[in-house]
């Protein structure tokens, strides 16, 4: 490692080094750490000027950041807190062991909480402030795999019954159970943040902390000292999202943010960095990103040894070991530690000469020492000007002994034998006898015991219980009819894209009396692509420091205006980060009691495809708001080619149960969907959110043809019936998004050239139609004695004669999934395959979704039904200029 402190460089005399160290000590004593730091800084500069090549290092030695003399007094009753923690340890273990006795392999984790118990308990007893009427409260992201500990604590607090603990991981049992991990969807009164997909919570926490500042800077919430705490695993930091946004946190000086990384040096399979030091690696990454880094490596028992070590030998030795060695050392006997750790140098051995093997074995790590952890947390919450990360060393499976302490298998340990249970019981002083203990009963001391009294008093002092989720907003009141009405009227022949239409609505929403302030436009560096630059000046781009420079385009109308009260979150090129902001803004109704309405507009291909797991977390969190997939449609986005042209996202939205996905064609459809969405989410409090694809193809927006609102929202409505309803040859054409225009052109061709009268339907949401269909089927299956219900699609088409043809800018499977509720077979056209850099017309020819192919598909269906001759079909292929031997877009 490059953090080693060399104590004998190039034969230099010990004495000389000793003199330097002593003079530094004396400066420290007489003038304090700031002066000492200044001297060292000057020395470093002096050395550099004189040609001394000092290697770069962002590391500090492998020692605690806070020296014992700067440690605050521990304010709690340490012994009582230890007993409470032991009870939580026991119950957390009991939940997992019991659950797996009832149902083999139901899973659950013991070792994560076992290693992190002190990190959490110090937080619960002294730091995590609850949300109250007066104070917004701290926001805590709990490490997903530590959930048994959180449940066990809530059990002692009297918030979760023994019955629920019994049903850990068996949520469907009568009376309910507990979800494996933090899921607000499943436990909406308890969990606030889903954290178990590793890497999501660190990024979400950063954007949450930043959003808290945004709310303050915009005057939407009072300025407070509330903190965001995120508890992570050291293995978790390998996920790119974990460290992916740490520079934003320091750039924004988020001193309201504290990361606690539980460095037990292990992940699931084995060591995180067997051959290196994860703590030093993380330290340099975070220090390099200008975070305040606090290392909590060694427990108080080490302090006197460090004190005896005037030569800095111990810290040097500590920097030498790789994590694989440490993993073994911390669970070895005292004799082993003496021989293998201190034995490397007789002077080190001398340091521990007076200590017994037993006391060597009992040397604790920093993350298991409440005093050290308290000192770190206190320093973190008091630190100003940058976020803090605490790197706390612990042992994975702490206290499990032979059952897994520090072992590579410990992550998966779910069962303990009788001896192991007894040992754990004794080690943590649980008042259960040998016989009772092997039944692993839950144990809660009586309500009037000092443990329960203390635990309750501590939480009362901190405002109540954590975690706890509650919806804290009042619903919106207005109906916003006026706001959206103008968009029902069409564009009067003016050609606009649905994106432009949406931006027009956004502009108007921003001015609205009720929702204007609540709208949060979020964009990852594509505002110009979507024609949103006009909002830069009017709404302003949020910047915590305002605008320190005169923008280069200040003389133009639409200059790049950054402002402290700016409303737009211009996130730069990070869809993940933007989603972090979307989640923070879309869940503020619960976190802050503020109905912020996020509109996150982005390049649609880089949404579901790239950050689907964040979207899944947003869904779990009951996030509200609108995601707008811009430049959408595989053939509608011309030129950009394979990576950009999106024919997927409407499909990828299908699995997210509470997302409503729409592919509207016209401005009035978008207006209807957004107005209804605001009502559902912010007035009626429904836990849904929206995905709306918008396109960049300009065309005239028609006025709304009568009252079709219900059809728009339910997924389809007849947009333009056939002119001649009495014709012999009939067809129904289904179009979506920009492809609806192709269906309308096909309607004309069919009528004028082939005498086919076709109705054209706008299908705004295949997902809504599909959900309605499967729900209807299900209801009928479960209620055979009652009058069968009819799917909406079936109802729509009950009096719709002729062949059926659907075309969209997405995969063919989208229309196919609803075809079984149609009266006849459906021909589906869609854009399966890789995109191409081309113009729209060529792309629609290539993917076979233009008006010619819709015409051909219709004629083909009529031919199959025996309604027209082959010759008509053959001629049509020729007349329409279709190359029958063209490459198949699906495979080419
Ligand atoms: C994205 C993702 N990948 C994989 C997993 C499966 N998984 C669960 S815990 C774990 C190891 C955790 O190690 P670490 O982050 O060090 O936490 P510890 O339990 O050691 O505190 C893994 C791989 C997951 N939950 N999420
Ligand atoms: Mg770990």
PDB file of N, CA and C in Angstrom, residues 325-373:
ATOM      1  N   UNK A 325      -5.466 -11.233   5.428  1.00  0.00           N
ATOM      2  CA  UNK A 325      -4.785 -11.536   6.698  1.00  0.00           C
ATOM      3  C   UNK A 325      -5.592 -11.010   7.880  1.00  0.00           C
ATOM      4  N   UNK A 326      -6.117  -9.795   7.720  1.00  0.00           N
ATOM      5  CA  UNK A 326      -6.905  -9.218   8.812  1.00  0.00           C
ATOM      6  C   UNK A 326      -8.121 -10.063   9.135  1.00  0.00           C
ATOM      7  N   UNK A 327      -8.733 -10.575   8.076  1.00  0.00           N
ATOM      8  CA  UNK A 327      -9.945 -11.372   8.267  1.00  0.00           C
ATOM      9  C   UNK A 327      -9.661 -12.548   9.193  1.00  0.00           C
ATOM     10  N   UNK A 328      -8.462 -13.119   9.030  1.00  0.00           N
ATOM     11  CA  UNK A 328      -8.107 -14.271   9.859  1.00  0.00           C
ATOM     12  C   UNK A 328      -7.707 -13.816  11.260  1.00  0.00           C
ATOM     13  N   UNK A 329      -6.916 -12.740  11.319  1.00  0.00           N
ATOM     14  CA  UNK A 329      -6.405 -12.286  12.607  1.00  0.00           C
ATOM     15  C   UNK A 329      -7.507 -11.984  13.608  1.00  0.00           C
ATOM     16  N   UNK A 330      -8.566 -11.286  13.126  1.00  0.00           N
ATOM     17  CA  UNK A 330      -9.560 -10.799  14.078  1.00  0.00           C
ATOM     18  C   UNK A 330     -10.406 -11.906  14.705  1.00  0.00           C
ATOM     19  N   UNK A 331     -10.326 -13.096  14.148  1.00  0.00           N
ATOM     20  CA  UNK A 331     -11.071 -14.185  14.799  1.00  0.00           C
ATOM     21  C   UNK A 331     -10.117 -15.244  15.353  1.00  0.00           C
ATOM     22  N   UNK A 332      -8.841 -14.873  15.492  1.00  0.00           N
ATOM     23  CA  UNK A 332      -7.860 -15.848  15.987  1.00  0.00           C
ATOM     24  C   UNK A 332      -7.601 -15.654  17.471  1.00  0.00           C
ATOM     25  N   UNK A 333      -6.892 -16.617  18.024  1.00  0.00           N
ATOM     26  CA  UNK A 333      -6.584 -16.572  19.453  1.00  0.00           C
ATOM     27  C   UNK A 333      -5.564 -15.467  19.732  1.00  0.00           C
ATOM     28  N   UNK A 334      -5.475 -15.104  21.012  1.00  0.00           N
ATOM     29  CA  UNK A 334      -4.508 -14.082  21.403  1.00  0.00           C
ATOM     30  C   UNK A 334      -3.094 -14.492  21.054  1.00  0.00           C
ATOM     31  N   UNK A 335      -2.791 -15.784  21.255  1.00  0.00           N
ATOM     32  CA  UNK A 335      -1.425 -16.262  20.991  1.00  0.00           C
ATOM     33  C   UNK A 335      -1.090 -16.095  19.506  1.00  0.00           C
ATOM     34  N   UNK A 336      -2.094 -16.355  18.660  1.00  0.00           N
ATOM     35  CA  UNK A 336      -1.881 -16.233  17.218  1.00  0.00           C
ATOM     36  C   UNK A 336      -1.620 -14.762  16.847  1.00  0.00           C
ATOM     37  N   UNK A 337      -2.416 -13.886  17.468  1.00  0.00           N
ATOM     38  CA  UNK A 337      -2.264 -12.447  17.189  1.00  0.00           C
ATOM     39  C   UNK A 337      -0.872 -11.989  17.613  1.00  0.00           C
ATOM     40  N   UNK A 338      -0.474 -12.463  18.780  1.00  0.00           N
ATOM     41  CA  UNK A 338       0.852 -12.064  19.275  1.00  0.00           C
ATOM     42  C   UNK A 338       1.930 -12.516  18.289  1.00  0.00           C
ATOM     43  N   UNK A 339       1.818 -13.749  17.878  1.00  0.00           N
ATOM     44  CA  UNK A 339       2.874 -14.291  17.018  1.00  0.00           C
ATOM     45  C   UNK A 339       2.837 -13.684  15.611  1.00  0.00           C
ATOM     46  N   UNK A 340       1.647 -13.637  15.042  1.00  0.00           N
ATOM     47  CA  UNK A 340       1.587 -13.259  13.625  1.00  0.00           C
ATOM     48  C   UNK A 340       1.459 -11.766  13.359  1.00  0.00           C
ATOM     49  N   UNK A 341       0.904 -11.052  14.322  1.00  0.00           N
ATOM     50  CA  UNK A 341       0.792  -9.613  14.076  1.00  0.00           C
ATOM     51  C   UNK A 341       1.945  -8.865  14.763  1.00  0.00           C
ATOM     52  N   UNK A 342       2.045  -9.023  16.078  1.00  0.00           N
ATOM     53  CA  UNK A 342       3.079  -8.281  16.809  1.00  0.00           C
ATOM     54  C   UNK A 342       4.458  -8.907  16.625  1.00  0.00           C
ATOM     55  N   UNK A 343       4.439 -10.199  16.264  1.00  0.00           N
ATOM     56  CA  UNK A 343       5.711 -10.932  16.179  1.00  0.00           C
ATOM     57  C   UNK A 343       6.616 -10.497  15.030  1.00  0.00           C
ATOM     58  N   UNK A 344       6.157  -9.605  14.189  1.00  0.00           N
ATOM     59  CA  UNK A 344       6.979  -9.225  13.035  1.00  0.00           C
ATOM     60  C   UNK A 344       8.157  -8.348  13.448  1.00  0.00           C
ATOM     61  N   UNK A 345       8.112  -7.793  14.650  1.00  0.00           N
ATOM     62  CA  UNK A 345       9.180  -6.897  15.088  1.00  0.00           C
ATOM     63  C   UNK A 345       9.278  -7.003  16.612  1.00  0.00           C
ATOM     64  N   UNK A 346      10.460  -7.256  17.137  1.00  0.00           N
ATOM     65  CA  UNK A 346      10.587  -7.403  18.596  1.00  0.00           C
ATOM     66  C   UNK A 346      10.094  -6.170  19.339  1.00  0.00           C
ATOM     67  N   UNK A 347      10.210  -5.008  18.699  1.00  0.00           N
ATOM     68  CA  UNK A 347       9.763  -3.793  19.389  1.00  0.00           C
ATOM     69  C   UNK A 347       8.235  -3.776  19.514  1.00  0.00           C
ATOM     70  N   UNK A 348       7.576  -4.372  18.518  1.00  0.00           N
ATOM     71  CA  UNK A 348       6.115  -4.474  18.596  1.00  0.00           C
ATOM     72  C   UNK A 348       5.713  -5.455  19.696  1.00  0.00           C
ATOM     73  N   UNK A 349       6.451  -6.561  19.728  1.00  0.00           N
ATOM     74  CA  UNK A 349       6.165  -7.573  20.761  1.00  0.00           C
ATOM     75  C   UNK A 349       6.268  -6.950  22.144  1.00  0.00           C
ATOM     76  N   UNK A 350       7.240  -6.090  22.268  1.00  0.00           N
ATOM     77  CA  UNK A 350       7.469  -5.462  23.562  1.00  0.00           C
ATOM     78  C   UNK A 350       6.258  -4.593  23.967  1.00  0.00           C
ATOM     79  N   UNK A 351       5.654  -3.994  22.972  1.00  0.00           N
ATOM     80  CA  UNK A 351       4.501  -3.143  23.256  1.00  0.00           C
ATOM     81  C   UNK A 351       3.384  -3.894  23.963  1.00  0.00           C
ATOM     82  N   UNK A 352       3.259  -5.189  23.618  1.00  0.00           N
ATOM     83  CA  UNK A 352       2.134  -5.944  24.183  1.00  0.00           C
ATOM     84  C   UNK A 352       2.598  -6.973  25.212  1.00  0.00           C
ATOM     85  N   UNK A 353       3.818  -6.832  25.590  1.00  0.00           N
ATOM     86  CA  UNK A 353       4.384  -7.777  26.561  1.00  0.00           C
ATOM     87  C   UNK A 353       3.531  -7.897  27.820  1.00  0.00           C
ATOM     88  N   UNK A 354       3.084  -6.757  28.374  1.00  0.00           N
ATOM     89  CA  UNK A 354       2.324  -6.886  29.630  1.00  0.00           C
ATOM     90  C   UNK A 354       0.930  -7.481  29.430  1.00  0.00           C
ATOM     91  N   UNK A 355       0.498  -7.668  28.217  1.00  0.00           N
ATOM     92  CA  UNK A 355      -0.884  -8.101  28.002  1.00  0.00           C
ATOM     93  C   UNK A 355      -1.007  -9.624  27.887  1.00  0.00           C
ATOM     94  N   UNK A 356      -2.066 -10.165  28.456  1.00  0.00           N
ATOM     95  CA  UNK A 356      -2.292 -11.608  28.357  1.00  0.00           C
ATOM     96  C   UNK A 356      -2.815 -11.947  26.957  1.00  0.00           C
ATOM     97  N   UNK A 357      -2.748 -13.225  26.627  1.00  0.00           N
ATOM     98  CA  UNK A 357      -3.307 -13.652  25.334  1.00  0.00           C
ATOM     99  C   UNK A 357      -4.792 -13.322  25.267  1.00  0.00           C
ATOM    100  N   UNK A 358      -5.475 -13.507  26.386  1.00  0.00           N
ATOM    101  CA  UNK A 358      -6.913 -13.256  26.412  1.00  0.00           C
ATOM    102  C   UNK A 358      -7.210 -11.779  26.103  1.00  0.00           C
ATOM    103  N   UNK A 359      -6.406 -10.897  26.699  1.00  0.00           N
ATOM    104  CA  UNK A 359      -6.696  -9.484  26.416  1.00  0.00           C
ATOM    105  C   UNK A 359      -6.306  -9.117  24.978  1.00  0.00           C
ATOM    106  N   UNK A 360      -5.371  -9.837  24.399  1.00  0.00           N
ATOM    107  CA  UNK A 360      -5.066  -9.601  22.980  1.00  0.00           C
ATOM    108  C   UNK A 360      -6.243 -10.038  22.110  1.00  0.00           C
ATOM    109  N   UNK A 361      -6.837 -11.163  22.506  1.00  0.00           N
ATOM    110  CA  UNK A 361      -7.976 -11.649  21.729  1.00  0.00           C
ATOM    111  C   UNK A 361      -9.152 -10.672  21.821  1.00  0.00           C
ATOM    112  N   UNK A 362      -9.226  -9.997  22.929  1.00  0.00           N
ATOM    113  CA  UNK A 362     -10.369  -9.108  23.157  1.00  0.00           C
ATOM    114  C   UNK A 362     -10.181  -7.694  22.605  1.00  0.00           C
ATOM    115  N   UNK A 363      -9.084  -7.479  21.911  1.00  0.00           N
ATOM    116  CA  UNK A 363      -8.896  -6.161  21.303  1.00  0.00           C
ATOM    117  C   UNK A 363      -9.994  -5.958  20.257  1.00  0.00           C
ATOM    118  N   UNK A 364     -10.857  -4.987  20.496  1.00  0.00           N
ATOM    119  CA  UNK A 364     -11.997  -4.839  19.586  1.00  0.00           C
ATOM    120  C   UNK A 364     -11.673  -3.975  18.366  1.00  0.00           C
ATOM    121  N   UNK A 365     -12.470  -4.145  17.367  1.00  0.00           N
ATOM    122  CA  UNK A 365     -12.369  -3.256  16.216  1.00  0.00           C
ATOM    123  C   UNK A 365     -13.235  -2.010  16.476  1.00  0.00           C
ATOM    124  N   UNK A 366     -12.916  -0.940  15.766  1.00  0.00           N
ATOM    125  CA  UNK A 366     -13.579   0.338  16.022  1.00  0.00           C
ATOM    126  C   UNK A 366     -15.086   0.315  15.844  1.00  0.00           C
ATOM    127  N   UNK A 367     -15.546  -0.419  14.846  1.00  0.00           N
ATOM    128  CA  UNK A 367     -16.976  -0.441  14.561  1.00  0.00           C
ATOM    129  C   UNK A 367     -17.785  -1.203  15.590  1.00  0.00           C
ATOM    130  N   UNK A 368     -17.096  -1.878  16.507  1.00  0.00           N
ATOM    131  CA  UNK A 368     -17.817  -2.568  17.586  1.00  0.00           C
ATOM    132  C   UNK A 368     -17.703  -1.809  18.903  1.00  0.00           C
ATOM    133  N   UNK A 369     -17.091  -0.640  18.849  1.00  0.00           N
ATOM    134  CA  UNK A 369     -16.881   0.132  20.075  1.00  0.00           C
ATOM    135  C   UNK A 369     -17.773   1.378  20.045  1.00  0.00           C
ATOM    136  N   UNK A 370     -18.809   1.389  20.875  1.00  0.00           N
ATOM    137  CA  UNK A 370     -19.763   2.511  20.819  1.00  0.00           C
ATOM    138  C   UNK A 370     -19.103   3.868  21.033  1.00  0.00           C
ATOM    139  N   UNK A 371     -18.063   3.911  21.842  1.00  0.00           N
ATOM    140  CA  UNK A 371     -17.425   5.213  22.091  1.00  0.00           C
ATOM    141  C   UNK A 371     -16.785   5.757  20.824  1.00  0.00           C
ATOM    142  N   UNK A 372     -16.126   4.865  20.100  1.00  0.00           N
ATOM    143  CA  UNK A 372     -15.473   5.302  18.852  1.00  0.00           C
ATOM    144  C   UNK A 372     -16.524   5.671  17.799  1.00  0.00           C
ATOM    145  N   UNK A 373     -17.572   4.870  17.764  1.00  0.00           N
ATOM    146  CA  UNK A 373     -18.619   5.135  16.770  1.00  0.00           C
ATOM    147  C   UNK A 373     -19.330   6.447  17.104  1.00  0.00           C
TER     148      UNK A 373
END
